[in-house]
XYZ file of N, CA and C in Angstrom:
723
model
N 21.583 28.837 -35.388
C 21.415 27.448 -34.912
C 20.575 27.458 -33.648
N 19.573 26.581 -33.617
C 18.689 26.501 -32.454
C 18.964 25.223 -31.672
N 18.979 25.354 -30.343
C 19.180 24.196 -29.476
C 17.871 23.882 -28.756
N 17.451 22.642 -28.826
C 16.202 22.250 -28.217
C 16.518 21.285 -27.066
N 16.005 21.601 -25.881
C 16.155 20.691 -24.737
C 15.050 19.648 -24.787
N 15.343 18.457 -24.344
C 14.351 17.385 -24.348
C 13.419 17.541 -23.148
N 12.140 17.498 -23.420
C 11.169 17.568 -22.326
C 11.080 16.219 -21.638
N 11.217 16.181 -20.311
C 11.117 14.884 -19.617
C 9.780 14.215 -19.828
N 9.788 12.893 -19.689
C 8.536 12.173 -19.738
C 7.768 12.339 -18.444
N 6.676 11.609 -18.319
C 5.820 11.647 -17.131
C 5.924 10.320 -16.396
N 5.991 10.389 -15.086
C 5.992 9.184 -14.261
C 4.588 8.984 -13.708
N 3.902 7.974 -14.194
C 2.545 7.668 -13.754
C 2.580 6.648 -12.621
N 1.879 6.952 -11.537
C 1.769 6.008 -10.418
C 0.469 5.237 -10.622
N 0.617 3.948 -10.992
C -0.500 3.138 -11.430
C -0.997 2.232 -10.292
N -2.223 2.426 -9.824
C -2.735 1.545 -8.774
C -3.076 0.167 -9.333
N -2.977 -0.831 -8.490
C -3.367 -2.183 -8.862
C -4.473 -2.657 -7.922
N -5.008 -3.808 -8.217
C -6.095 -4.351 -7.420
C -5.579 -4.875 -6.065
N -6.491 -4.906 -5.086
C -6.167 -5.484 -3.780
C -6.577 -6.946 -3.709
N -7.542 -7.315 -4.537
C -8.076 -8.694 -4.518
C -8.204 -9.201 -5.950
N -8.139 -10.502 -6.135
C -8.243 -11.102 -7.464
C -9.617 -10.839 -8.087
N -9.626 -10.747 -9.405
C -10.875 -10.646 -10.184
C -11.725 -9.427 -9.806
N -11.063 -8.305 -9.459
C -11.817 -7.104 -9.112
C -11.422 -5.914 -9.992
N -10.647 -6.142 -11.015
C -10.104 -5.050 -11.816
C -11.220 -4.158 -12.358
N -12.243 -4.758 -12.940
C -13.305 -3.959 -13.559
C -14.081 -3.153 -12.539
N -14.122 -3.604 -11.278
C -14.888 -2.937 -10.243
C -14.113 -1.798 -9.568
N -12.789 -1.901 -9.500
C -12.056 -0.942 -8.668
C -11.128 0.003 -9.436
N -10.868 -0.264 -10.708
C -9.961 0.593 -11.478
C -10.733 1.326 -12.568
N -10.635 2.662 -12.607
C -11.325 3.429 -13.652
C -10.670 3.255 -15.007
N -11.401 3.678 -16.053
C -10.900 3.525 -17.418
C -9.614 4.290 -17.636
N -9.409 5.383 -16.898
C -8.181 6.171 -17.039
C -6.950 5.325 -16.776
N -7.033 4.408 -15.808
C -5.889 3.560 -15.452
C -5.572 2.579 -16.577
N -6.585 1.877 -17.055
C -6.335 0.889 -18.100
C -5.887 1.549 -19.396
N -6.409 2.750 -19.687
C -5.979 3.472 -20.890
C -4.514 3.872 -20.774
N -4.094 4.278 -19.595
C -2.698 4.645 -19.379
C -1.781 3.436 -19.570
N -2.169 2.319 -18.986
C -1.359 1.097 -19.114
C -1.215 0.696 -20.574
N -2.298 0.869 -21.340
C -2.297 0.454 -22.739
C -1.331 1.273 -23.604
N -1.056 2.521 -23.191
C -0.202 3.363 -24.049
C 1.243 3.448 -23.597
N 1.556 2.908 -22.452
C 2.926 2.953 -21.944
C 3.772 1.790 -22.485
N 5.071 2.052 -22.606
C 5.992 1.006 -23.065
C 7.103 0.745 -22.036
N 7.116 1.528 -20.972
C 8.165 1.399 -19.962
C 7.505 1.372 -18.600
N 7.871 0.356 -17.790
C 7.281 0.177 -16.484
C 8.353 -0.063 -15.432
N 8.210 0.554 -14.273
C 9.088 0.353 -13.129
C 8.239 -0.380 -12.082
N 8.592 -1.606 -11.765
C 7.685 -2.460 -11.014
C 8.366 -3.047 -9.786
N 7.536 -3.423 -8.813
C 8.056 -4.037 -7.601
C 8.354 -5.511 -7.813
N 7.546 -6.170 -8.656
C 7.732 -7.584 -8.942
C 7.388 -7.819 -10.421
N 8.353 -8.288 -11.187
C 8.171 -8.405 -12.627
C 7.079 -9.396 -13.020
N 7.034 -10.523 -12.360
C 6.056 -11.557 -12.744
C 4.626 -11.084 -12.522
N 4.338 -10.558 -11.324
C 2.971 -10.124 -11.041
C 2.617 -8.875 -11.851
N 3.606 -8.020 -12.118
C 3.344 -6.833 -12.940
C 2.964 -7.227 -14.353
N 3.661 -8.183 -14.923
C 3.329 -8.646 -16.276
C 1.911 -9.193 -16.335
N 1.552 -9.966 -15.332
C 0.209 -10.537 -15.282
C -0.850 -9.430 -15.187
N -0.568 -8.442 -14.353
C -1.513 -7.324 -14.178
C -1.649 -6.517 -15.468
N -0.534 -6.214 -16.115
C -0.560 -5.446 -17.360
C -1.399 -6.174 -18.407
N -1.232 -7.484 -18.512
C -1.964 -8.254 -19.508
C -3.469 -8.247 -19.202
N -3.826 -8.286 -17.931
C -5.241 -8.234 -17.557
C -5.829 -6.864 -17.839
N -5.065 -5.827 -17.504
C -5.579 -4.466 -17.646
C -5.608 -3.997 -19.093
N -4.620 -4.426 -19.873
C -4.493 -3.993 -21.262
C -4.145 -5.200 -22.135
N -5.143 -6.002 -22.493
C -4.875 -7.243 -23.241
C -4.131 -7.022 -24.565
N -4.226 -5.825 -25.111
C -3.557 -5.546 -26.365
C -2.059 -5.361 -26.262
N -1.565 -5.194 -25.046
C -0.124 -5.019 -24.858
C 0.628 -6.313 -25.173
N 1.710 -6.189 -25.909
C 2.587 -7.328 -26.162
C 3.691 -7.270 -25.123
N 3.627 -8.144 -24.148
C 4.518 -8.077 -22.990
C 5.991 -8.103 -23.415
N 6.297 -8.907 -24.419
C 7.674 -9.048 -24.857
C 8.247 -7.744 -25.437
N 7.365 -6.830 -25.835
C 7.830 -5.570 -26.420
C 7.980 -4.459 -25.387
N 7.622 -4.752 -24.132
C 7.690 -3.739 -23.081
C 9.047 -3.795 -22.382
N 9.482 -2.654 -21.886
C 10.677 -2.620 -21.053
C 10.218 -2.549 -19.605
N 10.626 -3.518 -18.821
C 10.206 -3.623 -17.412
C 11.443 -3.679 -16.529
N 11.538 -2.721 -15.606
C 12.657 -2.652 -14.677
C 12.141 -2.832 -13.266
N 12.791 -3.688 -12.496
C 12.374 -3.944 -11.130
C 13.017 -2.920 -10.182
N 12.196 -2.238 -9.421
C 12.649 -1.354 -8.344
C 11.885 -1.792 -7.087
N 12.621 -2.394 -6.154
C 11.986 -2.884 -4.947
C 12.644 -2.265 -3.719
N 12.314 -2.796 -2.552
C 12.825 -2.225 -1.296
C 14.330 -2.324 -1.173
N 14.955 -3.191 -1.942
C 16.413 -3.348 -1.871
C 17.165 -2.533 -2.922
N 16.430 -1.807 -3.755
C 17.084 -1.018 -4.815
C 17.838 0.161 -4.210
N 19.021 0.389 -4.709
C 19.861 1.490 -4.227
C 19.459 2.809 -4.893
N 19.855 3.948 -4.314
C 19.592 5.225 -4.953
C 20.134 5.318 -6.382
N 21.309 4.721 -6.601
C 21.884 4.753 -7.948
C 21.038 3.942 -8.934
N 20.464 2.820 -8.481
C 19.583 2.016 -9.338
C 18.306 2.769 -9.657
N 17.786 3.506 -8.679
C 16.582 4.294 -8.890
C 16.850 5.399 -9.897
N 17.992 6.086 -9.739
C 18.379 7.129 -10.693
C 18.531 6.556 -12.109
N 19.164 5.392 -12.194
C 19.370 4.756 -13.502
C 18.049 4.400 -14.146
N 17.092 3.931 -13.329
C 15.785 3.518 -13.850
C 15.019 4.712 -14.403
N 15.321 5.907 -13.932
C 14.605 7.108 -14.365
C 15.287 7.826 -15.532
N 16.429 7.316 -15.991
C 17.149 7.995 -17.085
C 16.290 8.115 -18.329
N 15.554 7.062 -18.664
C 14.716 7.102 -19.858
C 13.599 8.128 -19.712
N 13.108 8.272 -18.482
C 12.027 9.245 -18.242
C 12.574 10.668 -18.381
N 13.740 10.901 -17.846
C 14.382 12.206 -17.976
C 14.628 12.513 -19.458
N 14.875 11.476 -20.250
C 15.160 11.659 -21.678
C 13.891 11.775 -22.515
N 12.711 11.720 -21.855
C 11.470 11.941 -22.587
C 10.501 10.779 -22.656
N 10.862 9.629 -22.080
C 10.007 8.441 -22.121
C 9.049 8.425 -20.944
N 7.748 8.325 -21.212
C 6.788 8.154 -20.121
C 6.953 6.771 -19.507
N 6.669 6.656 -18.207
C 6.810 5.376 -17.517
C 5.695 5.218 -16.483
N 5.407 3.972 -16.162
C 4.403 3.676 -15.160
C 5.016 2.905 -14.007
N 4.635 3.263 -12.770
C 5.108 2.573 -11.578
C 4.001 1.640 -11.117
N 4.338 0.358 -10.927
C 3.362 -0.630 -10.497
C 3.869 -1.342 -9.251
N 3.093 -1.286 -8.189
C 3.437 -1.956 -6.946
C 2.753 -3.317 -6.889
N 3.023 -4.051 -5.830
C 2.428 -5.376 -5.677
C 0.924 -5.311 -5.499
N 0.439 -4.332 -4.719
C -1.000 -4.205 -4.501
C -1.295 -2.776 -4.050
N -2.437 -2.237 -4.513
C -2.842 -0.912 -4.081
C -2.146 0.202 -4.787
N -1.936 1.312 -4.094
C -1.423 2.537 -4.704
C 0.083 2.697 -4.501
N 0.847 2.899 -5.577
C 2.287 3.122 -5.440
C 2.591 4.341 -4.564
N 3.690 4.251 -3.852
C 4.097 5.367 -3.000
C 3.557 5.307 -1.609
N 2.587 4.441 -1.355
C 2.007 4.292 -0.022
C 2.533 2.997 0.576
N 3.513 3.129 1.462
C 4.115 1.963 2.123
C 4.795 1.006 1.140
N 5.424 1.550 0.099
C 6.169 0.686 -0.819
C 7.258 1.505 -1.532
N 8.105 0.850 -2.317
C 9.261 1.540 -2.936
C 8.876 2.620 -3.933
N 7.606 2.660 -4.342
C 7.199 3.702 -5.278
C 7.467 5.087 -4.765
N 7.505 5.242 -3.459
C 7.780 6.557 -2.878
C 9.165 7.055 -3.249
N 10.140 6.159 -3.281
C 11.510 6.560 -3.630
C 11.617 6.964 -5.093
N 10.843 6.302 -5.955
C 10.831 6.695 -7.358
C 10.209 8.076 -7.528
N 9.119 8.327 -6.817
C 8.479 9.638 -6.908
C 9.387 10.721 -6.359
N 10.075 10.435 -5.274
C 11.012 11.396 -4.679
C 12.114 11.755 -5.661
N 12.717 10.737 -6.262
C 13.799 10.980 -7.221
C 13.299 11.709 -8.449
N 12.082 11.378 -8.891
C 11.504 12.034 -10.063
C 11.343 13.530 -9.826
N 10.869 13.901 -8.645
C 10.730 15.323 -8.309
C 12.083 16.026 -8.348
N 13.084 15.354 -7.826
C 14.441 15.941 -7.792
C 14.988 16.150 -9.202
N 14.565 15.302 -10.127
C 15.044 15.364 -11.510
C 14.170 16.233 -12.395
N 13.139 16.821 -11.828
C 12.253 17.678 -12.612
C 11.242 16.927 -13.465
N 10.960 15.675 -13.093
C 10.002 14.853 -13.818
C 8.611 15.026 -13.197
N 7.610 15.211 -14.017
C 6.255 15.339 -13.520
C 5.750 13.968 -13.017
N 5.147 13.965 -11.829
C 4.623 12.739 -11.223
C 3.096 12.834 -11.218
N 2.437 11.833 -11.812
C 0.970 11.840 -11.924
C 0.390 10.638 -11.203
N -0.331 10.815 -10.117
C -0.977 9.699 -9.426
C -2.340 9.390 -10.062
N -2.596 8.136 -10.307
C -3.883 7.704 -10.864
C -4.767 7.133 -9.735
N -6.056 7.197 -9.949
C -7.026 6.797 -8.931
C -7.133 5.278 -8.840
N -7.130 4.768 -7.607
C -7.294 3.331 -7.395
C -7.450 3.017 -5.929
N -7.606 1.756 -5.571
C -7.870 1.377 -4.186
C -6.641 1.434 -3.275
N -6.806 2.043 -2.124
C -5.795 2.042 -1.057
C -6.388 1.352 0.144
N -5.779 0.255 0.565
C -6.322 -0.489 1.706
C -6.368 0.368 2.953
N -5.390 1.271 3.125
C -5.337 2.106 4.309
C -6.526 3.056 4.365
N -6.787 3.725 3.244
C -7.902 4.674 3.216
C -9.240 3.969 3.292
N -9.363 2.840 2.610
C -10.623 2.076 2.671
C -10.898 1.620 4.098
N -9.871 1.128 4.783
C -10.056 0.684 6.161
C -10.438 1.869 7.062
N -9.771 2.984 6.872
C -10.088 4.167 7.685
C -11.500 4.633 7.427
N -11.911 4.670 6.181
C -13.256 5.089 5.814
C -14.321 4.244 6.520
N -14.083 2.919 6.536
C -15.098 2.012 7.077
C -15.021 1.832 8.581
N -13.946 2.307 9.200
C -13.739 2.016 10.627
C -14.628 2.822 11.566
N -15.079 3.983 11.125
C -15.820 4.850 12.025
C -14.919 5.618 12.980
N -13.617 5.537 12.770
C -12.663 6.264 13.611
C -12.328 7.625 12.986
N -11.557 8.405 13.703
C -11.235 9.760 13.271
C -10.491 9.790 11.950
N -11.108 10.366 10.928
C -10.464 10.488 9.642
C -9.858 11.850 9.403
N -9.951 12.745 10.420
C -9.357 14.057 10.323
C -7.888 14.055 10.745
N -7.565 13.130 11.665
C -6.184 13.036 12.164
C -5.849 11.560 12.309
N -4.865 11.106 11.570
C -4.478 9.690 11.613
C -3.018 9.541 11.215
N -2.412 8.436 11.657
C -1.019 8.143 11.339
C -0.873 6.674 10.964
N -0.124 6.432 9.888
C 0.189 5.054 9.501
C 1.607 4.726 9.928
N 1.757 3.609 10.658
C 3.042 3.259 11.238
C 3.750 2.112 10.537
N 3.164 1.549 9.497
C 3.788 0.427 8.842
C 3.704 -0.822 9.718
N 4.841 -1.470 9.930
C 4.897 -2.690 10.732
C 5.351 -2.377 12.159
N 4.747 -3.060 13.134
C 5.187 -2.945 14.504
C 6.352 -3.913 14.731
N 7.091 -3.748 15.821
C 8.212 -4.664 16.096
C 7.748 -6.129 16.159
N 8.618 -7.038 15.754
C 8.284 -8.457 15.776
C 8.423 -9.016 17.196
N 9.469 -8.617 17.899
C 9.699 -9.134 19.253
C 8.541 -8.708 20.164
N 7.979 -9.667 20.900
C 6.726 -9.411 21.594
C 6.821 -8.344 22.678
N 7.945 -8.292 23.374
C 8.093 -7.275 24.409
C 8.092 -5.890 23.812
N 8.857 -5.695 22.745
C 8.907 -4.390 22.071
C 7.577 -4.078 21.408
N 6.938 -5.100 20.879
C 5.651 -4.872 20.218
C 4.591 -4.437 21.230
N 4.600 -5.066 22.399
C 3.654 -4.678 23.433
C 3.838 -3.223 23.842
N 5.091 -2.810 23.972
C 5.389 -1.421 24.322
C 4.925 -0.478 23.223
N 5.103 -0.887 21.951
C 4.677 -0.066 20.826
C 3.158 0.072 20.793
N 2.461 -1.006 21.100
C 1.006 -0.969 21.118
C 0.490 0.005 22.168
N 1.099 -0.030 23.343
C 0.691 0.889 24.405
C 1.005 2.339 24.037
N 2.087 2.562 23.328
C 2.436 3.902 22.890
C 1.426 4.414 21.854
N 0.997 3.529 20.940
C 0.006 3.924 19.953
C -1.319 4.259 20.617
N -1.677 3.478 21.632
C -2.913 3.744 22.370
C -2.848 5.110 23.047
N -1.686 5.425 23.605
C -1.502 6.733 24.254
C -1.653 7.865 23.247
N -1.084 7.700 22.056
C -1.229 8.696 21.013
C -2.699 8.876 20.607
N -3.400 7.747 20.486
C -4.811 7.812 20.119
C -5.602 8.579 21.167
N -5.266 8.365 22.422
C -5.996 9.024 23.515
C -5.655 10.506 23.631
N -4.371 10.836 23.593
C -3.962 12.215 23.841
C -4.196 13.119 22.635
N -4.072 12.571 21.432
C -4.219 13.364 20.219
C -5.573 13.158 19.524
N -6.342 12.213 20.041
C -7.600 11.791 19.362
C -7.291 11.475 17.903
N -6.258 10.683 17.734
C -5.702 10.378 16.410
C -5.779 8.867 16.142
N -6.320 8.496 14.993
C -6.399 7.086 14.635
C -5.020 6.552 14.262
N -4.683 5.398 14.788
C -3.373 4.767 14.535
C -3.575 3.549 13.647
N -2.929 3.569 12.471
C -3.053 2.471 11.504
C -1.722 1.726 11.396
N -1.779 0.412 11.215
C -0.575 -0.376 11.007
C -0.964 -1.685 10.333
N 0.038 -2.396 9.846
C -0.178 -3.665 9.143
C 0.773 -4.719 9.693
N 0.605 -5.934 9.226
C 1.473 -7.025 9.659
C 1.627 -8.011 8.505
N 2.735 -8.745 8.490
C 2.897 -9.833 7.544
C 1.760 -10.825 7.776
N 0.982 -11.177 6.738
C -0.248 -11.946 6.953
C -0.145 -13.202 7.815
N 0.982 -13.903 7.750
C 1.060 -15.129 8.534
C 1.308 -14.864 10.021
N 1.541 -13.585 10.386
C 1.693 -13.218 11.803
C 0.503 -12.426 12.332
N -0.568 -12.388 11.549
C -1.727 -11.588 11.968
C -2.288 -11.966 13.324
N -2.442 -13.265 13.550
C -3.115 -13.695 14.780
C -2.255 -13.426 16.013
N -0.944 -13.506 15.885
C -0.076 -13.145 17.018
C -0.246 -11.672 17.351
N -0.374 -10.834 16.301
C -0.574 -9.405 16.537
C -1.923 -9.158 17.226
N -2.945 -9.823 16.765
C -4.270 -9.659 17.383
C -4.201 -10.049 18.869
N -3.527 -11.138 19.179
C -3.365 -11.564 20.576
C -2.704 -10.482 21.410
N -1.645 -9.877 20.858
C -0.923 -8.850 21.581
C -1.758 -7.579 21.721
N -2.544 -7.261 20.717
C -3.416 -6.092 20.809
C -4.431 -6.270 21.943
N -5.050 -7.413 21.995
C -6.075 -7.664 23.027
C -5.442 -7.741 24.417
N -4.181 -8.139 24.482
C -3.523 -8.272 25.785
C -3.014 -6.934 26.309
N -2.715 -5.989 25.405
C -2.056 -4.759 25.840
C -2.942 -3.513 25.804
N -4.031 -3.545 25.072
C -4.898 -2.378 24.968
C -5.914 -2.344 26.107
N -6.338 -1.133 26.463
C -7.355 -0.945 27.503
C -8.688 -1.479 26.997
N -9.515 -2.046 27.869
C -10.801 -2.616 27.442
C -11.701 -1.674 26.664
N -11.602 -0.358 26.963
C -12.476 0.606 26.297
C -11.913 1.164 24.975
N -10.672 0.843 24.686
C -10.069 1.301 23.426
C -10.739 0.582 22.255
N -10.964 1.336 21.170
C -11.592 0.722 20.001
C -10.528 0.180 19.045
N -10.809 -0.990 18.541
C -9.922 -1.691 17.618
C -10.715 -2.091 16.384
N -10.185 -1.759 15.215
C -10.811 -2.154 13.958
C -9.930 -3.167 13.251
N -10.528 -4.231 12.775
C -9.855 -5.231 11.951
C -10.489 -5.156 10.553
N -9.666 -4.875 9.549
C -10.170 -4.754 8.166
C -9.339 -5.685 7.281
N -9.995 -6.636 6.660
C -9.252 -7.625 5.875
C -9.949 -7.931 4.557
N -9.155 -8.369 3.584
C -9.643 -8.735 2.257
C -10.484 -7.618 1.632
N -10.019 -6.390 1.762
C -10.757 -5.237 1.264
C -10.958 -5.315 -0.248
N -12.161 -5.012 -0.669
C -12.669 -5.037 -2.051
C -12.995 -6.438 -2.549
N -12.630 -7.482 -1.799
C -12.931 -8.859 -2.199
C -14.317 -9.261 -1.719
N -14.901 -10.318 -2.301
C -16.187 -10.800 -1.812
C -16.146 -11.211 -0.341
N -14.974 -11.579 0.147
C -14.797 -11.992 1.553
C -14.380 -10.841 2.453
N -14.572 -9.608 1.974
C -14.189 -8.427 2.777
C -14.823 -8.471 4.162
N -14.004 -8.071 5.143
C -14.475 -8.059 6.533
C -13.935 -6.809 7.210
N -14.819 -5.977 7.744
C -14.424 -4.789 8.496
C -15.305 -4.700 9.720
N -14.694 -4.671 10.892
C -15.470 -4.541 12.117
C -14.679 -3.736 13.143
N -15.368 -2.807 13.785
C -14.777 -2.023 14.871
C -15.526 -2.313 16.146
N -14.799 -2.555 17.219
C -15.416 -2.821 18.520
C -14.401 -2.428 19.596
N -14.873 -2.349 20.819
C -13.948 -2.140 21.917
C -13.137 -3.404 22.127
N -12.008 -3.276 22.782
C -11.202 -4.448 23.090
C -12.001 -5.433 23.933
N -12.788 -4.907 24.855
C -13.657 -5.767 25.688
C -14.627 -6.548 24.808
N -15.179 -5.877 23.777
C -16.100 -6.542 22.859
C -15.429 -7.609 22.046
N -14.203 -7.326 21.574
C -13.463 -8.333 20.825
C -13.168 -9.555 21.697
N -12.819 -9.322 22.959
C -12.514 -10.450 23.847
C -13.767 -11.297 24.088
N -14.910 -10.651 24.149
C -16.160 -11.378 24.410
C -16.583 -12.189 23.192
N -16.525 -11.556 22.006
C -16.997 -12.226 20.786
C -15.931 -13.113 20.153
N -14.668 -12.730 20.350
C -13.569 -13.477 19.728
C -13.288 -12.936 18.327
N -12.026 -12.730 17.958
C -11.688 -12.207 16.626
C -11.830 -13.286 15.571
N -11.985 -12.877 14.303
C -12.017 -13.855 13.214
C -10.622 -14.404 12.933
N -10.567 -15.459 12.145
C -9.270 -16.016 11.747
C -8.694 -15.163 10.627
N -7.639 -14.427 10.915
C -7.002 -13.558 9.926
C -5.719 -14.149 9.379
N -5.446 -15.410 9.683
C -4.203 -16.025 9.259
C -4.066 -15.980 7.743
N -2.944 -15.408 7.282
C -2.610 -15.285 5.882
C -3.612 -14.461 5.087
N -4.362 -13.571 5.782
C -5.285 -12.673 5.104
C -4.692 -11.239 5.107
N -4.680 -10.540 3.989
C -4.181 -9.158 4.000
C -5.085 -8.297 4.889
N -4.492 -7.633 5.868
C -5.294 -6.914 6.869
C -4.686 -5.586 7.233
N -5.561 -4.670 7.650
C -5.166 -3.385 8.220
C -5.732 -3.318 9.619
N -4.928 -2.830 10.565
C -5.317 -2.717 11.978
C -5.405 -1.251 12.332
N -6.475 -0.878 13.059
C -6.663 0.507 13.457
C -7.006 0.574 14.931
N -6.367 1.503 15.632
C -6.631 1.736 17.052
C -7.077 3.183 17.211
N -8.162 3.384 17.958
C -8.647 4.740 18.155
C -9.650 4.830 19.295
N -10.360 5.957 19.333
C -11.320 6.196 20.397
C -12.729 6.069 19.869
C-alpha cells in the first residue's frame, strides 16, 4: 500500500493598479494569465477585488470563484483558516486594495503564515507606489526606510518628522511615509514647519495616472513656490539629502 501526501498549492501575490484605467499599461500578461486560471482569492476588499478580477480576466465567472476577505482586522486563526485550501493543494491569489500585496498591507501576514505552513509564495510583477516614488525622487535608493503612517497628533508628528530628518542626515538614508489622503495637506504643513530649509522633500502623487505628479525640492524651495493641492490624492512623502 502506498501513501501519497498532498502537495500544497501556490500562493500568488497579485499586484493591482494604482490608478483607474491603467491595467493594460502597468500589469504584464503574466498577471492577467494567473488571475484567469485561479479559482480561489484572498482579498482585502471583496467588492473592489471582484471588479479588478473582471477587468483583468473577463472570462472569469465571478459567481464561481471563492473569495475570502483577509484585512487588517483578521486574526491569526482566520488567516490560518483561509490558507487551509492552499495547504490542501488549491492555488490562491492575494489581492490588495492597490499596488503590491505584502507591502504595507495585510498580504504580509498571509505570506508569513504561508511560509510557516510550507506553502510556496510567488510574487508577481506590478506597480509599487513606494518604489516608483523612490525611483523618481532622485534621493538615495541604496538605503531607505518606509515608516508607514506618522502619528496623527501634531505634537507627536512634529517630533517624528524631526527624528526622520535626523536619520536622513546621519545615515544618508531616504525616509518614506504615507498619510490618509484627506489629511495630506496637514502633513505637508507640518513637514514644512519642522524640517530644516536645506532638507529635501519629495511629494509623489497619483503615480501611473495621467495626473501623476512627482517633485523634489528643498523645504525652502517648497515654501517659496508653494506645494500643490494633495487633498484626497494618494501620495508618498520622501525626506532625504
